[in-house]
Coordinates of C-alpha atoms and ligand atoms in Angstrom, one line a residue:
M217 CA 9.6 82.9 130.6
K218 CA 11.6 80.2 132.4
V219 CA 13.2 80.9 135.7
I220 CA 16.6 79.2 136.6
N221 CA 18.6 79.2 139.5
T222 CA 21.6 77.1 138.6
V223 CA 24.6 77.8 136.2
I224 CA 24.6 74.3 135.1
E225 CA 21.0 74.5 133.9
L226 CA 20.8 78.1 132.6
Q227 CA 24.2 77.1 130.2
N228 CA 22.1 73.8 129.4
Q229 CA 19.1 75.9 128.3
L230 CA 21.0 78.4 126.5
R231 CA 22.7 75.3 124.7
K232 CA 19.9 73.6 123.9
M233 CA 17.9 76.5 122.1
H234 CA 21.1 77.5 119.9
L235 CA 20.1 80.9 119.2
S236 CA 22.1 83.9 119.0
P237 CA 22.3 86.9 119.9
I238 CA 22.0 86.5 123.4
G239 CA 21.0 89.8 125.0
F240 CA 21.8 90.2 128.6
V241 CA 19.9 92.6 131.5
P242 CA 22.3 92.0 134.9
T243 CA 19.9 93.2 137.7
M244 CA 19.5 93.0 141.4
G245 CA 16.1 92.3 141.4
A246 CA 13.5 95.2 142.7
L247 CA 12.8 95.4 139.3
H248 CA 10.9 98.8 138.4
E249 CA 10.0 100.4 134.8
G250 CA 13.7 101.3 134.2
H251 CA 14.4 97.5 134.4
L252 CA 11.8 96.5 132.1
S253 CA 13.2 99.1 129.3
L254 CA 16.3 97.5 129.5
A255 CA 14.6 94.0 129.1
E256 CA 12.3 95.4 126.6
S257 CA 14.9 96.6 124.4
A258 CA 16.9 93.6 124.6
V259 CA 14.0 91.3 123.8
Q260 CA 13.5 93.7 120.6
Q261 CA 17.5 93.1 119.5
C262 CA 17.5 89.4 120.3
P263 CA 15.8 86.0 120.2
V264 CA 16.7 85.1 123.4
V265 CA 17.4 87.4 126.4
V266 CA 18.6 86.3 130.0
V267 CA 17.8 88.8 132.6
S268 CA 19.8 87.8 136.1
I269 CA 18.5 89.0 139.3
F270 CA 21.2 88.6 141.9
V271 CA 21.8 90.7 144.8
N272 CA 26.0 90.8 144.8
P273 CA 26.9 91.0 147.9
T274 CA 30.4 92.1 146.9
Q275 CA 29.7 95.3 145.6
F276 CA 28.3 96.3 149.2
N277 CA 30.9 98.8 151.3
D278 CA 28.0 98.8 153.8
K279 CA 26.7 95.5 155.5
N280 CA 23.1 97.4 156.4
D281 CA 22.8 98.7 153.0
L282 CA 23.0 94.8 151.9
K283 CA 20.7 93.9 154.3
N284 CA 18.1 96.5 154.0
Y285 CA 18.3 96.5 149.5
P286 CA 14.8 95.2 148.8
R287 CA 13.9 92.2 148.0
T288 CA 11.0 91.4 145.8
P289 CA 10.5 88.5 144.0
D290 CA 7.1 87.7 143.0
S291 CA 6.4 91.0 141.8
D292 CA 9.8 90.6 139.9
F293 CA 9.0 87.8 138.3
E294 CA 5.0 89.3 137.4
L295 CA 6.4 92.6 135.9
L296 CA 9.2 90.3 133.6
S297 CA 6.7 88.2 132.5
K298 CA 4.9 91.2 130.8
V299 CA 8.1 91.8 128.7
L300 CA 9.9 88.3 128.7
R301 CA 8.8 85.6 125.8
E302 CA 8.6 81.9 126.3
T303 CA 12.2 81.4 125.0
D304 CA 13.8 84.2 127.5
L305 CA 15.5 83.1 131.0
V306 CA 15.4 84.9 134.1
F307 CA 18.7 83.7 136.1
T308 CA 18.7 83.9 139.7
P309 CA 21.0 82.0 141.2
G310 CA 22.1 81.6 145.1
V311 CA 25.5 83.3 146.2
K312 CA 27.4 80.2 146.0
E313 CA 26.6 79.5 142.4
I314 CA 28.1 82.9 141.6
Y315 CA 30.8 82.5 144.0
P316 CA 32.0 78.8 144.7
E317 CA 35.0 80.3 146.2
E318 CA 35.8 83.5 147.8
D319 CA 36.2 86.1 144.6
K320 CA 39.5 87.7 145.4
R321 CA 40.0 89.4 142.4
E322 CA 41.0 92.9 142.3
F323 CA 40.2 95.0 139.3
H324 CA 42.1 98.4 138.5
F325 CA 39.8 101.3 136.3
G326 CA 42.8 104.1 136.6
N327 CA 41.0 107.5 136.6
L328 CA 37.6 105.5 137.6
D329 CA 38.8 104.3 140.8
N330 CA 39.4 108.3 142.0
V331 CA 36.5 109.6 141.0
M332 CA 32.9 110.1 142.3
E333 CA 31.3 107.1 143.6
A334 CA 34.6 105.3 143.8
L335 CA 35.4 107.7 146.2
H336 CA 32.3 107.6 148.3
R337 CA 31.6 103.7 148.0
P338 CA 35.3 102.2 148.5
G339 CA 35.3 98.5 147.2
H340 CA 31.9 99.3 145.4
F341 CA 33.4 99.0 141.6
N342 CA 35.5 95.9 142.0
G343 CA 32.7 94.3 143.8
V344 CA 30.5 95.1 140.4
A345 CA 33.6 93.8 138.4
Q346 CA 33.7 90.8 140.0
V347 CA 30.0 90.2 139.4
V348 CA 29.8 91.1 136.1
S349 CA 32.6 89.4 134.7
R350 CA 31.5 86.3 136.1
L351 CA 27.9 86.6 135.0
F352 CA 29.8 87.3 131.4
E353 CA 31.2 83.9 132.0
I354 CA 28.3 82.4 132.8
V355 CA 25.7 83.7 130.4
N356 CA 28.3 84.4 127.6
P357 CA 26.0 87.1 125.8
D358 CA 26.8 89.1 122.8
I359 CA 24.9 92.1 124.2
A360 CA 24.8 93.2 127.8
I361 CA 22.1 96.0 128.8
F362 CA 22.8 98.8 131.5
G363 CA 21.3 101.8 131.9
L364 CA 22.9 105.2 132.2
K365 CA 21.9 105.9 135.6
D366 CA 24.8 104.4 136.9
F367 CA 26.8 106.4 135.0
Q368 CA 30.0 105.6 136.1
Q369 CA 29.2 101.3 136.8
L370 CA 28.9 101.9 132.8
A371 CA 32.4 103.5 132.5
V372 CA 33.6 100.6 134.4
I373 CA 31.9 98.0 132.9
R374 CA 33.1 98.9 129.4
A375 CA 36.6 99.2 131.1
L376 CA 36.3 95.8 132.4
V377 CA 35.1 94.7 128.7
K378 CA 38.2 96.1 127.4
Q379 CA 40.5 94.8 129.8
T380 CA 39.4 91.1 129.7
G381 CA 39.0 91.5 125.7
N382 CA 35.5 90.0 126.4
K383 CA 33.4 90.4 122.5
V384 CA 30.1 91.3 124.4
R385 CA 28.9 94.8 123.1
I386 CA 27.7 96.9 125.8
I387 CA 24.9 99.2 125.4
G388 CA 23.6 102.1 127.7
N389 CA 19.8 102.8 127.7
P390 CA 18.8 106.3 129.3
I391 CA 17.6 106.8 132.3
V392 CA 13.6 106.4 133.1
R393 CA 12.0 109.0 135.1
E394 CA 9.1 109.2 137.3
N395 CA 6.1 111.6 136.7
D396 CA 7.9 113.8 138.8
G397 CA 11.0 113.7 137.3
L398 CA 13.0 111.4 139.8
A399 CA 15.2 108.9 138.5
M400 CA 13.8 105.2 138.9
S401 CA 15.9 103.0 141.4
S402 CA 15.2 100.5 143.4
R403 CA 16.2 102.2 146.3
N404 CA 13.4 104.7 145.6
R405 CA 10.8 102.5 147.4
L406 CA 12.9 102.9 150.8
L407 CA 12.4 106.7 150.8
D408 CA 10.6 108.4 153.7
P409 CA 7.5 109.6 152.3
K410 CA 8.0 113.2 153.0
I411 CA 11.6 113.0 151.6
R412 CA 10.1 111.0 148.4
L413 CA 7.7 114.3 147.8
H414 CA 10.9 116.5 148.0
S415 CA 13.1 114.3 145.8
P416 CA 11.9 116.0 142.6
I417 CA 14.4 118.8 143.6
I418 CA 17.1 116.6 142.4
Y419 CA 16.2 116.5 138.7
K420 CA 15.1 119.9 138.8
T421 CA 18.3 121.3 139.7
I422 CA 20.8 119.4 137.6
S423 CA 18.5 120.4 135.0
A424 CA 18.8 123.9 135.5
A425 CA 22.6 123.6 135.7
S426 CA 22.5 121.9 132.1
V427 CA 21.2 125.1 130.9
M428 CA 23.5 127.5 133.4
I429 CA 26.6 126.5 131.6
K430 CA 25.7 128.9 129.2
E431 CA 26.0 131.8 130.9
Y432 CA 28.3 130.8 134.5
D433 CA 31.1 129.2 135.1
I434 CA 31.5 125.7 136.6
R435 CA 32.2 126.7 140.2
E436 CA 29.1 129.0 140.3
I437 CA 27.2 125.8 138.8
K438 CA 28.5 123.5 141.5
S439 CA 27.5 126.1 144.1
F440 CA 24.1 126.5 142.7
V441 CA 23.5 122.6 142.6
E442 CA 24.6 122.3 146.5
K443 CA 22.8 125.3 148.1
N444 CA 19.8 124.6 145.9
I445 CA 19.8 121.3 147.3
N446 CA 20.8 121.2 150.6
S447 CA 18.2 124.4 151.4
V448 CA 15.8 121.2 151.6
P449 CA 15.8 119.8 154.9
G450 CA 16.7 116.0 155.1
F451 CA 18.9 116.5 151.6
N452 CA 22.4 116.8 151.1
V453 CA 24.7 116.8 148.4
E454 CA 27.8 114.3 148.5
Y455 CA 28.9 115.5 145.3
F456 CA 28.3 117.2 141.6
E457 CA 30.4 117.0 139.8
I458 CA 30.6 117.7 135.3
A459 CA 32.8 115.1 133.8
D460 CA 33.5 113.6 130.2
D461 CA 31.6 110.0 129.8
T462 CA 34.4 107.7 129.1
E463 CA 37.1 108.5 131.7
L464 CA 34.8 110.9 133.7
I465 CA 37.8 113.5 134.6
P466 CA 36.1 116.2 136.4
V467 CA 36.5 119.5 134.9
S468 CA 36.7 123.0 137.1
T469 CA 36.6 125.5 134.5
K470 CA 34.6 125.3 130.6
D471 CA 38.1 126.2 129.2
E472 CA 38.7 122.3 130.5
M473 CA 35.5 120.7 128.4
K474 CA 36.6 119.7 125.1
K475 CA 34.6 119.9 121.9
D476 CA 35.2 116.4 120.9
K477 CA 33.9 114.5 124.2
K478 CA 30.5 114.7 126.2
Y479 CA 30.2 115.7 129.6
F480 CA 27.5 114.9 132.1
G481 CA 26.7 116.4 135.6
C482 CA 27.0 113.6 137.8
I483 CA 25.5 114.0 141.4
A484 CA 24.9 111.8 144.5
V485 CA 22.8 113.0 147.2
K486 CA 21.7 111.5 151.2
A487 CA 17.6 112.1 151.1
G488 CA 17.0 111.2 154.4
N489 CA 19.0 107.8 155.1
I490 CA 18.8 106.8 151.7
R491 CA 21.6 107.6 149.0
L492 CA 20.2 108.7 145.1
I493 CA 22.2 109.3 141.8
D494 CA 21.3 111.1 138.9
N495 CA 23.2 113.1 136.1
I496 CA 22.4 114.8 133.0
E497 CA 24.1 115.6 129.7
I498 CA 25.6 119.1 130.0
G499 CA 26.8 120.5 126.1
L500 CA 28.2 123.9 125.6
V501 CA 26.1 124.9 122.8
Ligands
PAF59 O1 23.4 98.3 138.6 C1 22.9 96.9 139.2 O2 22.0 96.5 139.6 C2 24.4 96.1 139.5 O3 25.4 97.2 139.7 C3 24.8 94.8 138.7 C4 25.1 95.4 137.5 C5 23.6 94.1 138.2 C6 25.8 93.9 139.2 O4 25.3 93.6 140.1

């Protein structure tokens, strides 16, 4: 793999190789097995893969979160070298490469702007749309792969691609979990050890919720999820919603769930000082 940090060099390399389809895995670094599974799946589908590592300042609505976001370049390169081939490129641009000028674009995603993450992280998805559209412009990929853990982000990116008419195919890959069930996340390494020990409660609880749907109504399930997780010291549920996977419209009764749609239980939890998200499919049958 080759590490590149300028737009011009990246584009020259891609032009020289003239390989297609181009696979793309955008990341913010602090890589873990979840990211590697995305890169692996890109490698299986494409003769050339670009993995970007860029901590995008415009998607952080909290300055401290941006400052504390883990940055582990050496370990990132080591991990990627296990998966990527000679032809593949790791793109590590600085802020000026991505944003030569301040990005003032405003994106609108309908209902996706009014639920769950959008309510708790104002401006976050606008920043994601800014950086992803810019990266797509630079890399011009045929396929881009994202993790399903960031469920709403995936829906936003699909909407962005539709709005911009980009031909890139967006793929959502399954969540990769630690042995104890915690969804892998770059933020997990920031968890206080005592909090980390109890973090599997999140997946255990939403797994139970996915089964409860057969016998209980949604109000009861939501109340169970909140009580169960909030009973662990240091844990506080920000939201738990059951929503469809395209518009992410939360349902409040089972009658609202349509047979031809897929539904997911989506959760955000403050675990000590760290915010964790997860989701699970909730099927009526
Ligand atoms: O999911 C992430 O790591 C980021 O939000 C992304 C898609 C790389 C954009 O900065």
